[in-house]
Short mmCIF file of C-alpha atoms in Angstrom, two decimals:
data_model
loop_
_atom_site.label_atom_id
_atom_site.label_comp_id
_atom_site.label_asym_id
_atom_site.label_seq_id
_atom_site.Cartn_x
_atom_site.Cartn_y
_atom_site.Cartn_z
CA SER A 2 -3.37 -1.22 -26.70
CA GLN A 3 -3.13 -1.36 -22.92
CA PHE A 4 -2.73 2.45 -22.89
CA LEU A 5 -4.96 3.77 -25.71
CA SER A 6 -8.49 3.25 -27.02
CA GLY A 7 -10.88 5.02 -29.32
CA SER A 8 -9.70 7.37 -32.09
CA ALA A 9 -8.08 10.79 -32.51
CA SER A 10 -8.18 13.47 -35.17
CA LEU A 11 -4.75 14.59 -36.30
CA VAL A 12 -3.59 17.67 -38.27
CA ALA A 13 0.07 17.88 -39.44
CA ARG A 14 1.77 20.88 -41.02
CA PRO A 15 5.29 20.65 -42.49
CA MET A 16 7.48 23.66 -41.70
CA GLU A 17 10.42 25.15 -43.62
CA ASP A 18 13.05 24.00 -41.07
CA GLY A 19 12.09 20.34 -41.55
CA THR A 20 9.90 20.00 -38.47
CA ILE A 21 6.25 18.91 -38.51
CA GLN A 22 3.76 20.77 -36.35
CA VAL A 23 1.16 18.29 -35.05
CA ALA A 24 -2.17 18.94 -33.33
CA LEU A 25 -4.47 16.21 -32.06
CA ASP A 26 -8.06 16.34 -30.85
CA LEU A 27 -8.26 13.71 -28.13
CA SER A 28 -12.01 13.97 -27.38
CA LYS A 29 -12.77 10.57 -28.88
CA ALA A 30 -9.64 8.88 -27.44
CA GLY A 31 -9.21 7.02 -24.17
CA LEU A 32 -5.93 6.94 -22.24
CA THR A 33 -4.98 4.84 -19.23
CA ILE A 34 -1.52 4.85 -17.57
CA LYS A 35 -2.28 3.08 -14.31
CA ASP A 36 1.12 3.42 -12.65
CA LEU A 37 0.76 7.24 -12.82
CA GLY A 38 -2.92 7.19 -11.97
CA ILE A 39 -3.71 8.88 -15.32
CA THR A 40 -7.14 8.02 -16.84
CA LYS A 41 -9.03 9.73 -19.60
CA ALA A 42 -12.36 8.28 -20.80
CA VAL A 43 -13.54 8.43 -24.37
CA GLY A 44 -15.71 11.55 -24.71
CA VAL A 45 -13.76 13.69 -22.31
CA ALA A 46 -12.35 16.83 -24.01
CA GLY A 47 -8.59 16.86 -24.55
CA GLU A 48 -5.88 17.99 -26.99
CA ALA A 49 -2.24 17.56 -27.70
CA GLN A 50 0.31 19.60 -29.67
CA ALA A 51 3.94 18.91 -30.58
CA ALA A 52 6.70 19.58 -33.13
CA ILE A 53 8.41 16.54 -34.64
CA LYS A 54 11.82 16.49 -36.34
CA LEU A 55 13.22 13.27 -37.80
CA THR A 56 16.97 13.00 -38.25
CA GLY A 57 17.87 9.49 -39.47
CA ASP A 58 16.32 7.08 -37.01
CA VAL A 59 16.01 9.68 -34.25
CA ALA A 60 12.77 11.56 -33.76
CA GLU A 61 12.99 14.71 -31.65
CA VAL A 62 9.50 15.55 -30.29
CA SER A 63 9.53 19.09 -28.76
CA GLN A 64 6.96 21.62 -27.69
CA ILE A 65 4.73 18.92 -26.31
CA ASP A 66 1.62 20.28 -24.67
CA ILE A 67 -0.95 17.72 -23.57
CA GLY A 68 -4.08 18.68 -21.64
CA PHE A 69 -7.27 16.93 -20.48
CA GLY A 70 -9.17 17.22 -17.24
CA ASP A 71 -6.72 18.13 -14.48
CA VAL A 72 -3.73 16.64 -16.39
CA ARG A 73 -1.21 18.92 -18.07
CA LEU A 74 2.18 17.86 -19.53
CA LYS A 75 4.64 20.15 -21.27
CA GLY A 76 8.09 19.12 -22.46
CA GLY A 77 9.90 16.97 -25.04
CA ILE A 78 10.88 13.45 -25.95
CA ASP A 79 13.73 11.90 -27.93
CA PHE A 80 12.89 8.63 -29.60
CA ASP A 81 15.07 6.27 -31.57
CA LEU A 82 13.10 4.22 -34.04
CA LYS A 83 15.44 1.16 -33.49
CA LYS A 84 16.49 1.62 -29.84
CA GLY A 85 13.33 3.04 -28.38
CA LEU A 86 12.88 5.90 -25.99
CA GLN A 87 16.11 7.83 -25.41
CA GLY A 88 14.89 10.46 -22.93
CA ALA A 89 12.09 12.73 -21.97
CA GLU A 90 11.81 15.93 -19.97
CA PHE A 91 8.58 17.54 -18.79
CA THR A 92 8.98 21.02 -17.29
CA THR A 93 5.30 20.81 -16.37
CA PHE A 94 4.09 17.59 -14.86
CA ARG A 95 0.65 18.04 -13.43
CA LEU A 96 -1.79 15.24 -12.57
CA SER A 97 -3.96 17.27 -10.23
CA PRO A 98 -5.05 20.95 -10.16
CA ASP A 99 -2.43 22.26 -7.70
CA ASP A 100 0.57 20.18 -8.76
CA ASP A 101 3.90 21.96 -9.33
CA ALA A 102 6.43 19.44 -10.46
CA GLN A 103 8.93 18.46 -13.19
CA LEU A 104 9.82 15.01 -14.44
CA ALA A 105 12.82 13.68 -16.49
CA LEU A 106 13.19 10.20 -17.83
CA ALA A 107 16.40 8.52 -19.13
CA PRO A 108 17.34 4.93 -20.10
CA VAL A 109 19.36 2.75 -17.73
CA LYS A 110 20.36 -0.85 -18.04
CA ASP A 111 17.18 -2.94 -18.63
CA GLY A 112 14.88 -0.03 -18.06
CA TYR A 113 14.50 3.64 -17.19
CA GLU A 114 15.36 6.22 -14.51
CA ILE A 115 12.64 8.64 -13.47
CA LYS A 116 13.77 11.88 -11.85
CA LEU A 117 11.02 13.83 -10.16
CA ARG A 118 11.35 17.28 -8.56
CA GLY A 119 8.74 19.69 -7.36
CA ASN A 120 7.15 21.98 -4.79
CA GLN A 121 3.97 19.88 -4.67
CA LEU A 122 2.54 16.66 -6.15
CA ASP A 123 -0.75 15.06 -5.39
CA LEU A 124 0.09 11.34 -4.86
CA LYS A 125 -3.47 10.16 -4.53
CA PRO A 126 -3.87 8.94 -8.14
CA MET A 127 -0.71 6.79 -7.82
CA LEU A 128 -1.46 5.64 -4.26
CA GLN A 129 -4.97 4.58 -5.33
CA ARG A 130 -3.31 2.37 -7.96
CA PHE A 131 -0.88 0.64 -5.60
CA PHE A 132 -2.70 0.41 -2.28
CA SER A 133 -6.45 0.44 -2.92
CA LEU A 134 -8.52 -2.52 -1.62
CA SER A 135 -11.21 -1.93 -4.26
CA GLY A 136 -9.66 -4.14 -6.89
CA ASP A 137 -7.67 -1.61 -8.88
CA SER A 138 -4.52 -2.30 -6.93
CA THR A 139 -1.93 -4.88 -7.88
CA GLY A 140 -1.39 -5.76 -4.22
CA GLY A 141 1.92 -3.85 -4.27
CA PRO A 142 4.06 -1.73 -6.59
CA GLN A 143 4.33 -3.22 -10.06
CA ALA A 144 5.67 -1.39 -13.10
CA THR A 145 3.42 -1.30 -16.20
CA ALA A 146 6.41 -2.05 -18.32
CA ILE A 147 6.67 -5.82 -17.74
CA ASN A 148 9.94 -7.05 -16.21
CA GLN A 149 11.79 -3.75 -16.79
CA THR A 150 13.85 -1.90 -14.23
CA ILE A 151 12.36 1.36 -13.00
CA VAL A 152 14.57 3.65 -10.92
CA VAL A 153 12.91 6.55 -9.12
CA ASP A 154 14.80 9.57 -7.77
CA ALA A 155 12.26 11.92 -6.21
CA GLU A 156 12.53 15.08 -4.11
CA LEU A 157 9.28 16.81 -3.23
CA LYS A 158 8.70 19.65 -0.78
CA ARG A 159 5.07 18.48 -0.37
CA ALA A 160 3.35 15.22 -1.32
CA LEU A 161 -0.43 15.22 -0.83
CA GLY A 162 -2.18 12.04 0.39
CA PHE A 163 -5.69 11.00 1.33
CA TYR A 164 -7.68 12.36 4.30
CA LYS A 165 -6.04 15.79 3.90
CA THR A 166 -2.64 14.43 4.92
CA THR A 167 0.71 15.75 3.59
CA ALA A 168 4.18 14.35 3.58
CA PHE A 169 6.90 17.08 3.64
CA ASN A 170 10.50 17.04 2.29
CA VAL A 171 10.07 13.63 0.65
CA ASP A 172 13.36 12.09 -0.46
CA LEU A 173 12.93 8.79 -2.28
CA ASP A 174 15.48 6.54 -4.03
CA LEU A 175 13.81 3.37 -5.35
CA ALA A 176 14.68 0.55 -7.78
CA LEU A 177 11.95 -1.79 -9.03
CA ARG A 178 12.12 -4.67 -11.49
CA GLY A 179 8.61 -5.96 -12.30
CA ALA A 180 7.18 -6.75 -8.88
CA ASP A 181 10.62 -7.12 -7.22
CA LEU A 182 11.47 -4.08 -5.04
CA GLN A 183 15.26 -4.22 -5.34
CA ARG A 184 16.08 -1.28 -3.13
CA VAL A 185 14.48 1.66 -1.48
CA SER A 186 15.53 4.56 0.65
CA LEU A 187 12.85 6.94 1.85
CA GLN A 188 12.80 9.90 4.27
CA ALA A 189 9.71 11.96 4.83
CA ASN A 190 8.16 14.18 7.50
CA LEU A 191 4.42 13.70 8.24
CA GLY A 192 4.03 17.03 10.06
CA GLY A 193 5.52 18.16 13.39
CA ASP A 194 7.73 15.54 14.88
CA ARG A 195 6.11 12.70 12.94
CA SER A 196 8.24 10.90 10.34
CA VAL A 197 8.82 7.73 8.39
CA SER A 198 12.01 6.17 7.01
CA VAL A 199 12.64 3.12 4.85
CA THR A 200 15.96 1.40 4.04
CA THR A 201 17.13 -1.79 2.35
CA ASN A 202 20.34 -3.69 2.78
CA LYS A 203 21.79 -6.73 1.08
CA THR A 204 22.21 -10.01 3.06
CA PRO A 205 23.85 -13.35 2.15
CA ASP A 206 20.39 -14.78 1.55
CA GLY A 207 18.83 -11.81 -0.24
CA LYS A 208 17.99 -8.43 1.42
CA VAL A 209 16.27 -6.90 4.43
CA MET A 210 13.95 -3.91 4.42
CA SER A 211 13.47 -1.82 7.58
CA VAL A 212 10.70 0.69 8.08
CA ALA A 213 10.57 3.01 11.11
CA PHE A 214 7.69 5.40 11.97
CA ASN A 215 6.23 7.26 14.92
CA ASP A 216 2.69 7.78 13.69
CA LEU A 217 1.19 4.84 11.94
CA GLY A 218 -2.26 6.27 11.84
CA THR A 219 -1.23 9.28 9.72
CA LEU A 220 0.87 7.02 7.42
CA LEU A 221 -2.06 4.64 6.82
CA ARG A 222 -4.42 7.55 6.14
CA LEU A 223 -1.98 9.18 3.69
CA MET A 224 -1.82 5.96 1.68
CA ASN A 225 -5.60 5.31 2.01
CA ILE A 226 -4.97 1.91 3.52
CA TYR A 227 -6.97 2.23 6.73
CA PRO A 228 -8.32 5.48 8.29
CA ASN A 229 -9.20 4.37 11.88
CA VAL A 230 -5.82 4.06 13.60
CA GLU A 231 -4.74 6.79 15.96
CA GLY A 232 -0.99 7.19 16.82
CA GLY A 233 1.29 4.17 16.79
CA GLU A 234 5.12 4.13 16.79
CA GLY A 235 7.07 1.10 15.73
CA SER A 236 8.83 -0.72 12.97
CA LEU A 237 8.49 -3.22 10.17
CA VAL A 238 11.37 -5.56 9.21
CA VAL A 239 11.04 -7.79 6.14
CA GLN A 240 13.78 -10.29 5.21
CA THR A 241 13.76 -11.56 1.66
CA ILE A 242 15.15 -15.10 1.17
CA ASP A 243 15.83 -15.43 -2.55
CA ASP A 244 16.22 -19.26 -2.75
CA GLU A 245 12.95 -19.91 -0.94
CA LYS A 246 11.11 -17.12 -2.74
CA ILE A 247 9.59 -15.80 0.49
CA ASP A 248 9.64 -12.74 2.73
CA LYS A 249 9.71 -13.18 6.46
CA GLY A 250 8.51 -10.17 8.45
CA GLN A 251 7.92 -8.81 11.88
CA PHE A 252 5.71 -5.83 12.63
CA ALA A 253 5.97 -4.20 16.05
CA LEU A 254 3.75 -1.36 17.26
CA ARG A 255 3.37 0.61 20.48
CA ARG A 256 0.81 3.05 21.88
CA PHE A 257 -1.99 3.08 19.36
CA ALA A 258 -5.77 2.97 19.23
CA PHE A 259 -8.63 2.05 16.88
CA VAL A 260 -11.23 4.86 16.61
CA ASN A 261 -14.62 5.03 15.01
CA GLU A 262 -14.38 1.35 14.03
CA GLN A 263 -17.73 -0.34 13.60
CA ASN A 264 -16.24 -3.73 12.94
CA VAL A 265 -14.73 -3.83 16.44
CA GLY A 266 -18.28 -4.11 17.75
CA LYS A 267 -18.85 -7.15 15.59
CA ILE A 268 -15.83 -8.96 17.03
CA LEU A 269 -16.83 -8.09 20.62
CA GLY A 270 -20.12 -9.84 20.07
CA ASN A 271 -22.34 -10.05 23.19
CA HIS A 272 -19.67 -8.86 25.70
CA GLN A 273 -21.75 -5.99 26.97
CA GLU A 274 -19.10 -4.53 29.29
CA SER A 275 -16.53 -4.12 26.46
CA ARG A 276 -19.13 -2.67 24.08
CA ALA A 277 -20.15 -0.12 26.77
CA MET A 278 -16.54 0.79 27.46
CA ILE A 279 -15.74 1.43 23.81
CA SER A 280 -18.97 3.39 23.17
CA ARG A 281 -18.03 5.86 25.94
CA SER A 282 -14.74 6.80 24.37
CA ASN A 283 -15.27 5.65 20.80
CA LYS A 284 -11.77 4.27 21.04
CA LEU A 285 -10.08 0.90 21.54
CA GLU A 286 -6.57 1.47 22.99
CA PHE A 287 -3.55 -0.85 23.01
CA ARG A 288 -0.13 -0.69 24.68
CA SER A 289 1.52 -2.90 22.07
CA GLY A 290 1.02 -5.19 19.15
CA GLU A 291 3.20 -7.64 17.23
CA VAL A 292 2.65 -9.55 14.02
CA ASN A 293 4.93 -12.22 12.55
CA PHE A 294 4.20 -13.16 8.92
CA VAL A 295 5.54 -14.94 5.84
CA ARG A 296 4.80 -13.51 2.44
CA ARG A 297 4.70 -15.70 -0.71
CA LYS A 298 3.80 -15.01 -4.26
CA ASP A 299 0.08 -15.36 -3.75
CA ARG A 300 -0.46 -14.88 -0.03
CA VAL A 301 0.53 -13.48 3.31
CA GLU A 302 0.48 -15.97 6.20
CA ILE A 303 0.00 -14.44 9.67
CA THR A 304 1.81 -16.95 11.84
CA ASP A 305 1.29 -15.07 15.09
CA ALA A 306 -0.30 -11.79 16.02
CA VAL A 307 -0.80 -10.43 19.52
CA LEU A 308 -2.44 -7.22 20.78
CA ALA A 309 -2.13 -6.09 24.40
CA GLY A 310 -3.96 -3.26 26.12
CA ASP A 311 -4.90 -2.26 29.69
CA THR A 312 -8.52 -3.31 29.08
CA VAL A 313 -8.55 -5.44 25.90
CA GLY A 314 -6.23 -7.77 23.99
CA GLY A 315 -6.26 -10.59 21.55
CA THR A 316 -4.53 -12.93 19.15
CA ALA A 317 -4.92 -13.78 15.46
CA ARG A 318 -3.51 -16.07 12.80
CA GLY A 319 -4.37 -17.12 9.27
CA PHE A 320 -4.03 -16.01 5.65
CA ILE A 321 -4.52 -12.98 3.42
CA TYR A 322 -4.71 -14.26 -0.16
CA THR A 323 -3.34 -11.38 -2.31
CA ASP A 324 -4.12 -13.14 -5.64
CA ASN A 325 -7.71 -14.01 -4.74
CA ARG A 326 -8.08 -10.79 -2.61
CA GLN A 327 -9.54 -12.75 0.30
CA TYR A 328 -9.17 -12.84 4.12
CA ASP A 329 -9.14 -16.05 6.11
CA LEU A 330 -8.13 -14.97 9.61
CA THR A 331 -9.09 -16.43 12.96
CA GLY A 332 -8.42 -15.26 16.47
CA THR A 333 -9.48 -14.63 20.04
CA TYR A 334 -10.68 -11.39 21.60
CA VAL A 335 -9.71 -11.08 25.31
CA PRO A 336 -11.77 -8.69 27.41
CA LEU A 337 -10.40 -7.10 30.57
CA PHE A 338 -6.98 -8.06 29.29
CA GLY A 339 -4.84 -7.27 32.31
CA LEU A 340 -7.05 -8.99 34.87
CA ASN A 341 -7.72 -11.90 32.51
CA ASN A 342 -4.03 -12.64 31.99
CA ALA A 343 -3.28 -12.30 35.70
CA PHE A 344 -5.72 -15.22 36.30
CA ALA A 345 -4.18 -17.03 33.38
CA LYS A 346 -0.74 -16.91 34.98
CA LEU A 347 -2.10 -18.34 38.22
CA LEU A 348 -3.86 -21.26 36.48
CA GLY A 349 -0.98 -22.12 34.09
CA PRO A 350 -1.80 -24.46 31.11
CA LEU A 351 -5.43 -24.62 32.04
CA ALA A 352 -5.78 -20.98 30.92
CA GLY A 353 -4.76 -21.79 27.32
CA ARG A 354 -2.22 -20.17 25.02
CA ASP A 355 -0.17 -17.06 26.02
CA GLY A 356 -1.98 -13.81 25.38
CA GLU A 357 -5.42 -15.33 25.18
CA GLY A 358 -6.41 -15.10 28.88
CA LEU A 359 -8.69 -17.24 30.94
CA PHE A 360 -11.82 -15.97 29.18
CA GLY A 361 -12.15 -14.87 25.62
CA VAL A 362 -14.31 -14.77 22.49
CA THR A 363 -13.21 -16.49 19.30
CA PHE A 364 -13.77 -14.76 15.92
CA ALA A 365 -13.10 -15.14 12.21
CA ILE A 366 -12.53 -12.60 9.39
CA ARG A 367 -13.29 -14.00 5.99
CA GLY A 368 -14.21 -12.76 2.57
CA ALA A 369 -13.14 -10.00 0.17
CA LEU A 370 -10.44 -7.55 1.23
CA ASP A 371 -12.62 -4.52 0.70
CA LYS A 372 -15.75 -6.09 2.41
CA PRO A 373 -14.83 -8.87 4.85
CA ASP A 374 -17.33 -10.88 6.85
CA PHE A 375 -16.84 -10.90 10.63
CA LYS A 376 -18.08 -13.91 12.65
CA ILE A 377 -17.97 -14.65 16.37
CA ASN A 378 -18.70 -17.82 18.38
CA PRO A 379 -20.56 -16.65 21.58
CA MET A 380 -20.25 -20.12 23.08
CA SER A 381 -16.49 -19.62 23.38
CA ALA A 382 -17.08 -16.96 26.04
CA LEU A 383 -18.60 -19.56 28.34
CA VAL A 384 -15.59 -21.92 28.63
CA PRO A 385 -12.15 -21.10 30.11
CA GLY A 386 -8.65 -21.29 28.64
CA ALA A 387 -7.67 -24.57 27.10
CA PHE A 388 -11.27 -25.74 26.58
CA ARG A 389 -12.00 -22.70 24.36
CA ARG A 390 -9.99 -24.33 21.54
CA MET A 391 -13.06 -26.54 20.87
CA PHE A 392 -14.92 -23.43 19.79
CA GLU A 393 -12.16 -21.85 17.64
CA TYR A 394 -12.60 -21.15 13.99
CA ARG A 395 -9.97 -22.72 11.72
CA ALA A 396 -8.19 -21.11 8.76
CA LYS A 397 -8.05 -23.49 5.81
CA GLU A 398 -4.92 -22.98 3.67
CA ILE A 399 -5.51 -23.33 -0.04
CA PRO A 400 -2.82 -24.82 -2.38
CA ARG A 401 0.07 -22.46 -3.03
CA VAL A 402 1.02 -20.87 -6.31
CA GLU A 403 4.80 -21.32 -6.67
#
């Protein structure tokens, strides 16, 4: 099945009270529950024990004790042979060595509610599933149970992320149906005065999701999305329009920097002054950034993106194809941003589009999400403003999947 592979050895012993004690050797069995980040390969030692009592069509499975690798689950399950799973409670829910959490599951309309409580839970296995660029991710949260409703009620004192980051006092209320995020309310502290909050509200056309944060860098590292952002306070607002089957979003960011980023050097190309400036501080700082986008079933279209800093800036537009896992983005890097745009204001239309300055270098980002190819056109640095468009790269939109 999609969860199990291989074989298992089973020993069952009937007891005088009508229960059956069961023990399984899982060494030759494989188990994969992607949404929980649980994976056990065939050949890895593991075992399971339980007591099963059947009353009519209801099977009560108690004294469950499952262990392999770092995973340990202890609890019980009630299962109706006709109606399916009726409930589960695990007083020990451990996916990683230092986890200290409990999980309960109960049926709700068209799905299940998961209640999670604990002092500590390592989120890396689950985050790797949802946000990795390596190909294991679905491109966003998606329940393994196809088209079922999943409601999550989680309260965790500590949630461990990547790059030794921790979210404290996590309070999450989430409802998901398949790939449709129906509602979410999240409050979490990222250490000190750093925090993140997420809310959703109904609108006449669908819903709107608002995200507020004051340290984007820590948030991106926690989720293992991108490690090289420092600081960053801002917001993300996404409006879902049900009839059009699209999401329209605006991402605004202030006071942030890219650090230790080798790809920045590729975009800068032969602009020696900018390369020297960045090498001295190993940091590319910005005052503000703004991205407007439209998300469809198979892609995200960047309709307009602008970065502004005291020394550098730039623009970008194009597509991120989530189904094909490909970039097709183009843009212009603007060195000496403040001075450049001062000249642009003096020269008016001759300087080209807003935010691109009198002089700039055009670039393209194409290829796989986890290993994109960066290209620059050095000829674009030799022509001013409006004439630079002759040297721009062009994003080519592929047919949509509706």
